[in-house]
Coordinates of N, CA and C and ligand atoms in Angstrom, one line a residue:
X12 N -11.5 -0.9 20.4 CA -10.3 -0.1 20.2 C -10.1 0.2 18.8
X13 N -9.7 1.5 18.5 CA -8.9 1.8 17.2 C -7.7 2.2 16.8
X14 N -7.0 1.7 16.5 CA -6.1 1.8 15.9 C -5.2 1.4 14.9
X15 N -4.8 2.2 13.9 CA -4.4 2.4 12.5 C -2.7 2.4 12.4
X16 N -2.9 1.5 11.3 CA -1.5 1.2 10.6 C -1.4 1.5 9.3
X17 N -0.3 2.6 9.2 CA -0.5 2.4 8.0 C 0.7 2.7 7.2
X18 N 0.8 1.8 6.3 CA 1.9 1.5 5.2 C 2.0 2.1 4.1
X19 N 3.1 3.0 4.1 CA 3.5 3.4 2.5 C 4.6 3.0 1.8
X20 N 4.6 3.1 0.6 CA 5.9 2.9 -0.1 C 5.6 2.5 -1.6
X21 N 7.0 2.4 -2.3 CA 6.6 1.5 -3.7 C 6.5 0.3 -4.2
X22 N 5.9 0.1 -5.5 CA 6.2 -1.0 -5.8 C 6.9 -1.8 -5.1
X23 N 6.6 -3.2 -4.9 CA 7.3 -4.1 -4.6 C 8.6 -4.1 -3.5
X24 N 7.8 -3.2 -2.4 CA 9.4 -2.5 -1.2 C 9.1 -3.7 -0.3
X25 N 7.7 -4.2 -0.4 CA 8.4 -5.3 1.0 C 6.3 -4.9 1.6
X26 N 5.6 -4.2 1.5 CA 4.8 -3.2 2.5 C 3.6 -4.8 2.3
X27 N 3.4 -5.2 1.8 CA 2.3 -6.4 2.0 C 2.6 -7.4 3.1
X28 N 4.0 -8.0 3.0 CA 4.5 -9.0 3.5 C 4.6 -8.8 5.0
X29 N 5.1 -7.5 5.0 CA 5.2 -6.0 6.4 C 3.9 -6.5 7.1
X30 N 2.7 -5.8 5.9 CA 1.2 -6.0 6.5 C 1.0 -6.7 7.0
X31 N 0.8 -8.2 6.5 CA 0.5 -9.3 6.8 C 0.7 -10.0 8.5
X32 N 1.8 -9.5 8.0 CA 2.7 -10.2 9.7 C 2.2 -9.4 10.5
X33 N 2.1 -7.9 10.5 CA 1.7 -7.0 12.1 C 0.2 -7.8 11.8
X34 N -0.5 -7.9 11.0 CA -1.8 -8.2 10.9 C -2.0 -9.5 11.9
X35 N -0.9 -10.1 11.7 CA -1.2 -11.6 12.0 C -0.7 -11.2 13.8
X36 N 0.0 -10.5 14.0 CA 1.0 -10.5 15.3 C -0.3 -9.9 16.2
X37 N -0.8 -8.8 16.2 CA -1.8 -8.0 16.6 C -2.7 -8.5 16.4
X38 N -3.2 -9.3 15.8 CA -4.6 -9.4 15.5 C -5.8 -8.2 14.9
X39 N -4.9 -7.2 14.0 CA -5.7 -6.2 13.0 C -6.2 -6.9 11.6
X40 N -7.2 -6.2 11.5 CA -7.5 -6.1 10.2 C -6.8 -5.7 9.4
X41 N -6.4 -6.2 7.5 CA -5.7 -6.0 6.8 C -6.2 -5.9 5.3
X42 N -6.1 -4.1 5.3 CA -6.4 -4.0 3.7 C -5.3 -3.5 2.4
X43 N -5.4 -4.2 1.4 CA -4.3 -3.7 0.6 C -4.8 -2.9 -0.5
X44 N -4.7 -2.0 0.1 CA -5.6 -0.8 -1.1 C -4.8 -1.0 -2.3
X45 N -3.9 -1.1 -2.8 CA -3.5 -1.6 -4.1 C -4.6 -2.3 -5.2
X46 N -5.0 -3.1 -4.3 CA -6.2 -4.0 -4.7 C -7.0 -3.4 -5.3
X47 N -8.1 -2.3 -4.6 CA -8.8 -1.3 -4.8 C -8.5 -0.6 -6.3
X48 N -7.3 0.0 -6.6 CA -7.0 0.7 -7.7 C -6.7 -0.2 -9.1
X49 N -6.0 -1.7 -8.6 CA -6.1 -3.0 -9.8 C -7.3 -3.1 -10.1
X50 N -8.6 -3.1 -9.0 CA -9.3 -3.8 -9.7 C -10.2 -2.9 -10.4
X51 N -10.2 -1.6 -10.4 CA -10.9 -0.5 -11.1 C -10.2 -0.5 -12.3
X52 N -9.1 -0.4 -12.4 CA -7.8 -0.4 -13.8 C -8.4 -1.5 -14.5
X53 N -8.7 -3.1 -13.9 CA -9.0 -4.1 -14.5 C -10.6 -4.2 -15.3
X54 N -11.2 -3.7 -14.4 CA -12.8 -3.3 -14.7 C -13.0 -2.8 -15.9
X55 N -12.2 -1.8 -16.4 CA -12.5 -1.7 -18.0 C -13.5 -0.6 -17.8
X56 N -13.9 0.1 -18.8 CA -15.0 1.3 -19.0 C -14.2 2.8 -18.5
X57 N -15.2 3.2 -18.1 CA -15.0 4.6 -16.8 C -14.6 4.1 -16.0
X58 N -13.5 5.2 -15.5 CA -12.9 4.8 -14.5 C -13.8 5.2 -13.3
X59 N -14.3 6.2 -13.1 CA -14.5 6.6 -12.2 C -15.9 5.7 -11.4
X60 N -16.9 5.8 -13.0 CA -18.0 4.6 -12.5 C -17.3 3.3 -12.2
X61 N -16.5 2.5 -12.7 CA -15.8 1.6 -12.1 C -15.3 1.5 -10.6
X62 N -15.2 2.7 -10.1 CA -14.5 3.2 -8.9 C -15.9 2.6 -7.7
X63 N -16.6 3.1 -8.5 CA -18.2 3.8 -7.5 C -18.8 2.5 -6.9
X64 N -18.6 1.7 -8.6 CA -19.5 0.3 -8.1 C -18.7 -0.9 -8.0
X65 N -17.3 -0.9 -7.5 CA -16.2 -2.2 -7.5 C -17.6 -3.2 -6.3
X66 N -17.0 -4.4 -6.8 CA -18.2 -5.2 -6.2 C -16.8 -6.3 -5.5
X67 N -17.1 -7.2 -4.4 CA -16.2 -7.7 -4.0 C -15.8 -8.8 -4.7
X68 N -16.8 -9.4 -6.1 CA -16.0 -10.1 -7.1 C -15.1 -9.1 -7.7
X69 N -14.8 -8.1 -8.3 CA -14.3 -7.3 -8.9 C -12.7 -7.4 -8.1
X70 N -12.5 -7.3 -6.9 CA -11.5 -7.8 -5.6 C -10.6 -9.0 -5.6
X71 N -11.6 -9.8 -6.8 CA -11.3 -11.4 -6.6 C -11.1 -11.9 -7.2
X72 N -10.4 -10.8 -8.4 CA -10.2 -11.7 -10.0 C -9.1 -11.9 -9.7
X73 N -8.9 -13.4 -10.6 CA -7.6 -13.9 -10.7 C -6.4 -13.4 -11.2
X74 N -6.5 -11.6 -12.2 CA -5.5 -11.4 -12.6 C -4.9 -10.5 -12.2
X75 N -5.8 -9.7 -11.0 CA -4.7 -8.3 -10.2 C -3.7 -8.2 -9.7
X76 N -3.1 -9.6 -10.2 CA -1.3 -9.1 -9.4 C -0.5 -9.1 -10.7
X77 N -1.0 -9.2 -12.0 CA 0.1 -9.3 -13.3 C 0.6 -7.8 -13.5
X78 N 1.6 -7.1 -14.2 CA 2.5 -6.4 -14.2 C 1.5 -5.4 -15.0
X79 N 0.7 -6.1 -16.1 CA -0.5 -5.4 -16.7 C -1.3 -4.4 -15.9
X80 N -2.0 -5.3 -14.9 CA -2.9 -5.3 -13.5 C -2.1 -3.7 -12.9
X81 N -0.8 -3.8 -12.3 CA -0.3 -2.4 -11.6 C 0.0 -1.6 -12.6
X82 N 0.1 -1.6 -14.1 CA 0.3 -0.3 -14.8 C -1.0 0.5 -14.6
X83 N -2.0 -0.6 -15.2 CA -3.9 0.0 -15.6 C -3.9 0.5 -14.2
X84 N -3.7 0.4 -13.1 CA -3.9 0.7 -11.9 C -3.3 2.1 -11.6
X85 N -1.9 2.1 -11.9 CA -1.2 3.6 -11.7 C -1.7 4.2 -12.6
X86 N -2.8 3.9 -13.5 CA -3.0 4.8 -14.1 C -4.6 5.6 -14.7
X87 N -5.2 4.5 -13.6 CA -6.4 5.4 -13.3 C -6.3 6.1 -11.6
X88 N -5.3 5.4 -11.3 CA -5.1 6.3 -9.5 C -4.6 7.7 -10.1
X89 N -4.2 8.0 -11.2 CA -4.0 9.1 -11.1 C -4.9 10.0 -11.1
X90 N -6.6 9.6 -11.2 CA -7.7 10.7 -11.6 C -8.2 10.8 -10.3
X91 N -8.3 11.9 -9.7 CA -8.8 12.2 -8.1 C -9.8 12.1 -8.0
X92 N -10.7 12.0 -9.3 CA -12.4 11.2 -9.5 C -12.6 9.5 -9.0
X93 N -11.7 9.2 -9.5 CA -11.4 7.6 -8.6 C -10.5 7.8 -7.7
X94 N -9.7 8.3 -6.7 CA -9.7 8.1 -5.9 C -11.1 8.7 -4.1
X95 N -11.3 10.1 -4.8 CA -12.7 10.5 -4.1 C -13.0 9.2 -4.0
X96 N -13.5 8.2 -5.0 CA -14.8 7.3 -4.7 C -14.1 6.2 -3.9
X97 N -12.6 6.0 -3.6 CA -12.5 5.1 -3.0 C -12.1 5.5 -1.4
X98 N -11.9 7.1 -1.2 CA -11.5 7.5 0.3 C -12.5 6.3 1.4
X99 N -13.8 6.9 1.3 CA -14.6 6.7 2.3 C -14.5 5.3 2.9
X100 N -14.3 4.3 1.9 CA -14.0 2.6 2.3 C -12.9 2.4 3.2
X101 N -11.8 3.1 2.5 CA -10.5 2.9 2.9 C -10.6 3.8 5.0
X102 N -11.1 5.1 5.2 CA -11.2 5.5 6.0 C -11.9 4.7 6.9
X103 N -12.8 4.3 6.7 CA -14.0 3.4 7.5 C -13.0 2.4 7.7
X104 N -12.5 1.8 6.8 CA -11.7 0.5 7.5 C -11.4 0.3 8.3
X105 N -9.7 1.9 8.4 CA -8.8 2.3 8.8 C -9.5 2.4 10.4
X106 N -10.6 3.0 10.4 CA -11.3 3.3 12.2 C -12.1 2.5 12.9
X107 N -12.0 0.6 12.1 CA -13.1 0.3 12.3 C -12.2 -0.5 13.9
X108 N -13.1 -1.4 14.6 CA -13.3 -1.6 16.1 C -11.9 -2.6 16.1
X109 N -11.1 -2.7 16.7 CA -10.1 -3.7 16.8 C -8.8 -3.1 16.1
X110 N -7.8 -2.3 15.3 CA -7.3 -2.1 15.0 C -7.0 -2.3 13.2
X111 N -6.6 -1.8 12.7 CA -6.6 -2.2 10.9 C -5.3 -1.5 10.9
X112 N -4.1 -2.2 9.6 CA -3.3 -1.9 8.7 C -4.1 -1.9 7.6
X113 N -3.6 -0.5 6.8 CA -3.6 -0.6 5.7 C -1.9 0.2 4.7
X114 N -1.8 -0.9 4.2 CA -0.7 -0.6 2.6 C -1.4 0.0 1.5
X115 N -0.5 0.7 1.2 CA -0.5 2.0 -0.1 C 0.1 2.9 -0.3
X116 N 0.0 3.7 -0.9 CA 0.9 5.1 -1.3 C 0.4 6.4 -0.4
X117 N -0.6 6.5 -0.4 CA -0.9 7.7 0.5 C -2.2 7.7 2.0
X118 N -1.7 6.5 2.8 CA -2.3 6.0 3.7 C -2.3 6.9 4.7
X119 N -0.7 7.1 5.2 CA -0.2 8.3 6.3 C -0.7 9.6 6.0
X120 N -0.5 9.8 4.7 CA -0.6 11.3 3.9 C -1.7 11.7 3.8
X121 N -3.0 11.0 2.9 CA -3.9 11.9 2.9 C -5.3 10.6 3.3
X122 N -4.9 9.5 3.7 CA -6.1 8.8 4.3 C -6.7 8.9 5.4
X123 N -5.8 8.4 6.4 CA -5.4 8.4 8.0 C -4.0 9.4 8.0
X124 N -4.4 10.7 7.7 CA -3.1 11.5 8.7 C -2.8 11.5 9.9
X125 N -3.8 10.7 11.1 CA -4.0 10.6 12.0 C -4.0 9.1 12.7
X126 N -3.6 8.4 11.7 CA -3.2 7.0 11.8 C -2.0 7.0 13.4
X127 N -1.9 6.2 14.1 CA -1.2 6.2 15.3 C 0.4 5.9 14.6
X128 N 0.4 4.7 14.2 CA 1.7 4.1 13.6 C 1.2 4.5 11.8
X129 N 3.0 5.1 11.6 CA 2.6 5.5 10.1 C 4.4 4.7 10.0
X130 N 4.3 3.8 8.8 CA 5.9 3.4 8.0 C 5.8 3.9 6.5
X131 N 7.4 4.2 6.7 CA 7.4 4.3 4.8 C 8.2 2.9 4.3
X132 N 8.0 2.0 3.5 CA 8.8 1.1 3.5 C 9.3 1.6 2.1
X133 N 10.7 1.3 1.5 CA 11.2 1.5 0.8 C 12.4 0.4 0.7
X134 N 12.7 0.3 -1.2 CA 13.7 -0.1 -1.4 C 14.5 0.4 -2.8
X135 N 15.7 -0.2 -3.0 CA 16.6 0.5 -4.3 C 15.4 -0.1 -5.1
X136 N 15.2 0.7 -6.2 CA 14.7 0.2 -7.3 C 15.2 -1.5 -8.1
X137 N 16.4 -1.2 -8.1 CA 16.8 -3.0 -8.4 C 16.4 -4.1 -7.6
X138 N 16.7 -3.9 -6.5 CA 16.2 -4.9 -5.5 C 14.8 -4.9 -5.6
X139 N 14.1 -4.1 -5.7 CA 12.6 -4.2 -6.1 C 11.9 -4.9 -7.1
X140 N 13.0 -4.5 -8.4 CA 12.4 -5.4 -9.4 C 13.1 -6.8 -9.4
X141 N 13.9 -7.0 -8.6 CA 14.4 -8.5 -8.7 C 13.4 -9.4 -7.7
X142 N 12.8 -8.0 -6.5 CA 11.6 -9.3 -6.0 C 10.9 -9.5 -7.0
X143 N 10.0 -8.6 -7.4 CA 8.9 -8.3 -8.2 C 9.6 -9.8 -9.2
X144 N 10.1 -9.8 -9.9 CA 10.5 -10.6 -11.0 C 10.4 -12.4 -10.6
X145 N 11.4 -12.1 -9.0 CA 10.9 -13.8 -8.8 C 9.6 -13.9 -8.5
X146 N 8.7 -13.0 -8.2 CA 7.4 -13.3 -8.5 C 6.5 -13.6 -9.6
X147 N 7.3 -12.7 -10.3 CA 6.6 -13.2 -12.0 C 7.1 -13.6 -13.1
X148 N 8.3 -13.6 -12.9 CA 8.9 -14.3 -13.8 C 9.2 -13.2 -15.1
X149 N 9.9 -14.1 -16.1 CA 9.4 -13.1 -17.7 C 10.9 -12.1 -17.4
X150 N 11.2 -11.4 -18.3 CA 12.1 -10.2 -18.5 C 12.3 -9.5 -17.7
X151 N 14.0 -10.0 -16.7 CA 14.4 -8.8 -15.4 C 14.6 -7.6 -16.2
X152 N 15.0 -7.1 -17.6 CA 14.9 -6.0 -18.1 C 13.5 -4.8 -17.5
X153 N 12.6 -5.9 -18.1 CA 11.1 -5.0 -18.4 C 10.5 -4.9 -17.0
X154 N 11.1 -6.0 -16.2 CA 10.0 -5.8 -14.9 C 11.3 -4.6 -14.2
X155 N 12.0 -4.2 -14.3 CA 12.7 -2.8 -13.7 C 12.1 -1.9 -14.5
X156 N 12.4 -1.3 -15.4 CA 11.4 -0.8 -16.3 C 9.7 -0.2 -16.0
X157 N 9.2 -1.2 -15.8 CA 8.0 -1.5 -14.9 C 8.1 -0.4 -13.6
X158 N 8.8 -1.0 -12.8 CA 8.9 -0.3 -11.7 C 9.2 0.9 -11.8
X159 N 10.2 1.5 -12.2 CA 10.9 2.6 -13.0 C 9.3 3.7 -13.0
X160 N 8.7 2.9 -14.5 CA 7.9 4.0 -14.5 C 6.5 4.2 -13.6
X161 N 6.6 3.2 -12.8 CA 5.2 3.3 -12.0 C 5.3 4.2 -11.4
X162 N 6.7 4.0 -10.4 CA 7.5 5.3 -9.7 C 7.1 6.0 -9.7
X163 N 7.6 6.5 -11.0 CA 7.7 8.0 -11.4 C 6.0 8.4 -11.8
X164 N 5.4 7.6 -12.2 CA 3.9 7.8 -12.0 C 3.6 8.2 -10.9
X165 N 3.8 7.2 -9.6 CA 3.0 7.5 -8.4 C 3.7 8.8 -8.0
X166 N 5.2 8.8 -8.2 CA 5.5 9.9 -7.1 C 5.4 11.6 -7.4
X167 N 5.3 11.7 -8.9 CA 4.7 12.9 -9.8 C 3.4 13.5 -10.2
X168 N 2.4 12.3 -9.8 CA 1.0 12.6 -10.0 C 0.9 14.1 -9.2
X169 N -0.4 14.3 -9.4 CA -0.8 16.2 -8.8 C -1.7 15.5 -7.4
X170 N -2.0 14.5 -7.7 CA -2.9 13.9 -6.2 C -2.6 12.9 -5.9
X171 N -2.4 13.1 -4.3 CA -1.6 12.3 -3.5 C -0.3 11.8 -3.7
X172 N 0.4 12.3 -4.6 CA 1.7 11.5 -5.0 C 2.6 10.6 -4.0
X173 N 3.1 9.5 -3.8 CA 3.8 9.1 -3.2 C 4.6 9.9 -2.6
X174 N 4.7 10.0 -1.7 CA 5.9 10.1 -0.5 C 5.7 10.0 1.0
X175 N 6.9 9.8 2.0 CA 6.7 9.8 3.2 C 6.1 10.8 3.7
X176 N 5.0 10.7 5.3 CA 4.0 11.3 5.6 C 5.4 12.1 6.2
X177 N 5.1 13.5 6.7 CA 6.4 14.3 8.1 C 6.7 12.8 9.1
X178 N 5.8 12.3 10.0 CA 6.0 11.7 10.8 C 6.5 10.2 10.7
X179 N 6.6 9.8 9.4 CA 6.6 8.6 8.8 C 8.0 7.7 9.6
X180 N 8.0 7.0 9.9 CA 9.3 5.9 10.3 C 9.8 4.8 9.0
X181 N 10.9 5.5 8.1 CA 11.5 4.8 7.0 C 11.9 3.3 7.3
X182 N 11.5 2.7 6.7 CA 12.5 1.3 6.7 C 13.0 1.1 5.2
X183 N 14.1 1.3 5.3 CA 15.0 0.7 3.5 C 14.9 -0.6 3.9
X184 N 14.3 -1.8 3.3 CA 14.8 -2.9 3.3 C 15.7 -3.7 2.2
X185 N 16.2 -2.5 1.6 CA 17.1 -3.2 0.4 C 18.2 -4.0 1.0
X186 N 18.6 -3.5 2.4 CA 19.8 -4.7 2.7 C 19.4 -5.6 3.9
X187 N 17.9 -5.5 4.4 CA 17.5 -6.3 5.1 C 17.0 -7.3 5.4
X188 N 16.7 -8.6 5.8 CA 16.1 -10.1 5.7 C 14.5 -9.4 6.1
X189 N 13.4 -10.2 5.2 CA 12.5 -10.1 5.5 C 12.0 -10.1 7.2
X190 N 12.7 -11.1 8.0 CA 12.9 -11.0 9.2 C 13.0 -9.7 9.9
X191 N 14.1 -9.2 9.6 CA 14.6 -8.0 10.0 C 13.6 -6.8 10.1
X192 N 13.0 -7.4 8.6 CA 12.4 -5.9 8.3 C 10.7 -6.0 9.5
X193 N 10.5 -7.1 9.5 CA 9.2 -7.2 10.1 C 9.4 -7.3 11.4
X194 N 10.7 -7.7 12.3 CA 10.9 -6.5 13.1 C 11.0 -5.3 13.7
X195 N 11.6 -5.0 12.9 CA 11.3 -3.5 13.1 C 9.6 -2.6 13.2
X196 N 9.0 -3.3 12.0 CA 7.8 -3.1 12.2 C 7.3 -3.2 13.5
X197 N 7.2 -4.3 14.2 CA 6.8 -5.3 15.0 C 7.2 -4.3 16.4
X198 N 8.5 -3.6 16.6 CA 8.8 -2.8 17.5 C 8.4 -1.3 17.3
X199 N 7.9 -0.7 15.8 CA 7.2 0.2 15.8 C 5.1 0.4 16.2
X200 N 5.1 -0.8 15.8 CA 3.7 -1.0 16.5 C 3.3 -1.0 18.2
X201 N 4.9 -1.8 19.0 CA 4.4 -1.9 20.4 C 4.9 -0.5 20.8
X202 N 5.5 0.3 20.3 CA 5.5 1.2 20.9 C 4.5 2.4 20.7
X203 N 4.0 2.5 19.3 CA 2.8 3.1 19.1 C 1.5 2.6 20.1
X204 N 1.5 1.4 20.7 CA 0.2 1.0 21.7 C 0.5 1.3 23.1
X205 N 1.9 1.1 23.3 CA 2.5 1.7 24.4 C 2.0 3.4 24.5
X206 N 2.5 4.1 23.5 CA 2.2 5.7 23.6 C 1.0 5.6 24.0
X207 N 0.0 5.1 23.0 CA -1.3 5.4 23.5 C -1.9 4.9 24.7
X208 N -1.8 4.0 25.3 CA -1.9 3.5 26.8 C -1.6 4.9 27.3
X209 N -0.6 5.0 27.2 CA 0.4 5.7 28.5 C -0.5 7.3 28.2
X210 N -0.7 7.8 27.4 CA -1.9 8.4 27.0 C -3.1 8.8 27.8
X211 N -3.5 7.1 27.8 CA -5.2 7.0 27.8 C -4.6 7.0 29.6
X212 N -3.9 6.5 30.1 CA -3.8 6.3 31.5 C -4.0 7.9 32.3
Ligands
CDP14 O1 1.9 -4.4 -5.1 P1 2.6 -3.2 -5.7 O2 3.4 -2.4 -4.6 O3 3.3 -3.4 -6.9 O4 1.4 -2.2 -6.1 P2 0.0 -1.9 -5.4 O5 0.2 -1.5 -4.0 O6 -0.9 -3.1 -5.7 O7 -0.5 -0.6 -6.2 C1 -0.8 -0.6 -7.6 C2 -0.9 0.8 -8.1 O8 -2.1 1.4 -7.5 C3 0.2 1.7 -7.6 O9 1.3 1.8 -8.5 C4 -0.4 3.1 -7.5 O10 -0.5 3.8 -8.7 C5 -1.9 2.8 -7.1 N1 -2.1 3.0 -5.7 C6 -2.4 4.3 -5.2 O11 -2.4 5.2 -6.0 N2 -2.8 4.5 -3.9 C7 -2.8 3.5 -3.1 N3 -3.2 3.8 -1.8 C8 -2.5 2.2 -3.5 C9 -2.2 1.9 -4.8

């Protein structure tokens, strides 16, 4: 079977934790293309050759979740020369045998536009950087800040910019329990397998 999940949103909205759980509930495969873009930003050199030959240690450094890690990242995703090199992984994933989630910015939009289930997850900017922050700690100033400008990075870029796909199903979780929110998920997935049953029938 295939079928595709896929997560968008910003920084720190909630979309991994999202992932994880349908990943675990369903039993899909789970990629965090975030990953993909840290670990080219972290690679150092050309970006693009960095893009071409990410190796699955390159995946596995200990430092791609620092605040460092997502700037260098939003800011080689912005060259369509690295992302070209990373479509084809990301697509293969997305269709491989058993079902896959994947989280990112432009999964619905220009990965899998044909993904079955598409979410936008989203939250207030403050609430975002106050997760992000109990995660790392350091200056609630700088880590909003942070957020602030990745934003406006991802969602102004000329390629792929962040936003919801047309078909996308928003979740704000700025006022919701992680619970809540991965409910909802959880009820947008059985009914996306439902459609397609009822479909295939
Ligand atoms: O975990 P967090 O939401 O902070 O960020 P991430 O998902 O790890 O993504 C880091 C950066 O990679 C983002 O700010 C984007 O600039 C870029 N990215 C992208 O352009 N396209 C994707 N599909 C995933 C990430």
């Amino acid at each position: 079977m295939q079928f595709t999940v896929a997560i968008d949103g910003p920084a720190a909205a909630g979309k991994g934790t999202i992932s994880r759980a349908l990943a675990a509930e369903f039993g899909f495969a789970h990629l965090d293309t975030g990953l993909l873009y840290r670990a080219v930003g972290a690679k150092g050199g050309d970006p693009e050759t960095a893009a071409q030959t990410l190796t699955p240690e390159d995946l596995a450094r200990p430092d791609l979740r620092s605040l460092e890690a997502g700037q260098a990242a939003s800011r080689v995703a912005v060259l369509p020369a690295v992302r070209a090199a990373l479509t084809e992984f990301q697509r293969s994933f997305a269709r491989r045998t058993g079902g896959a989630v994947l989280d990112g910015r432009d999964i619905g939009t220009v990965i899998c536009p044909e993904a079955e289930v598409k979410l936008y997850v989203t939250a207030s900017a403050e609430v975002r950087a106050h997760r992000r922050w109990l995660e790392v700690g350091g200056d609630a100033e700088q880590v909003l800040a942070e957020v602030r400008e990745r934003d406006a990075r991802d969602m102004n870029r000329a390629e792929a910019p962040l936003k919801p796909a047309a078909d996308a199903l928003c979740l704000d979780t700025s006022t919701m329990t992680i619970e809540q929110a991965v409910a909802e998920a959880i009820s947008a997935v059985k009914a996306g397998l439902a459609a397609r049953k009822s479909h295939a029938d």
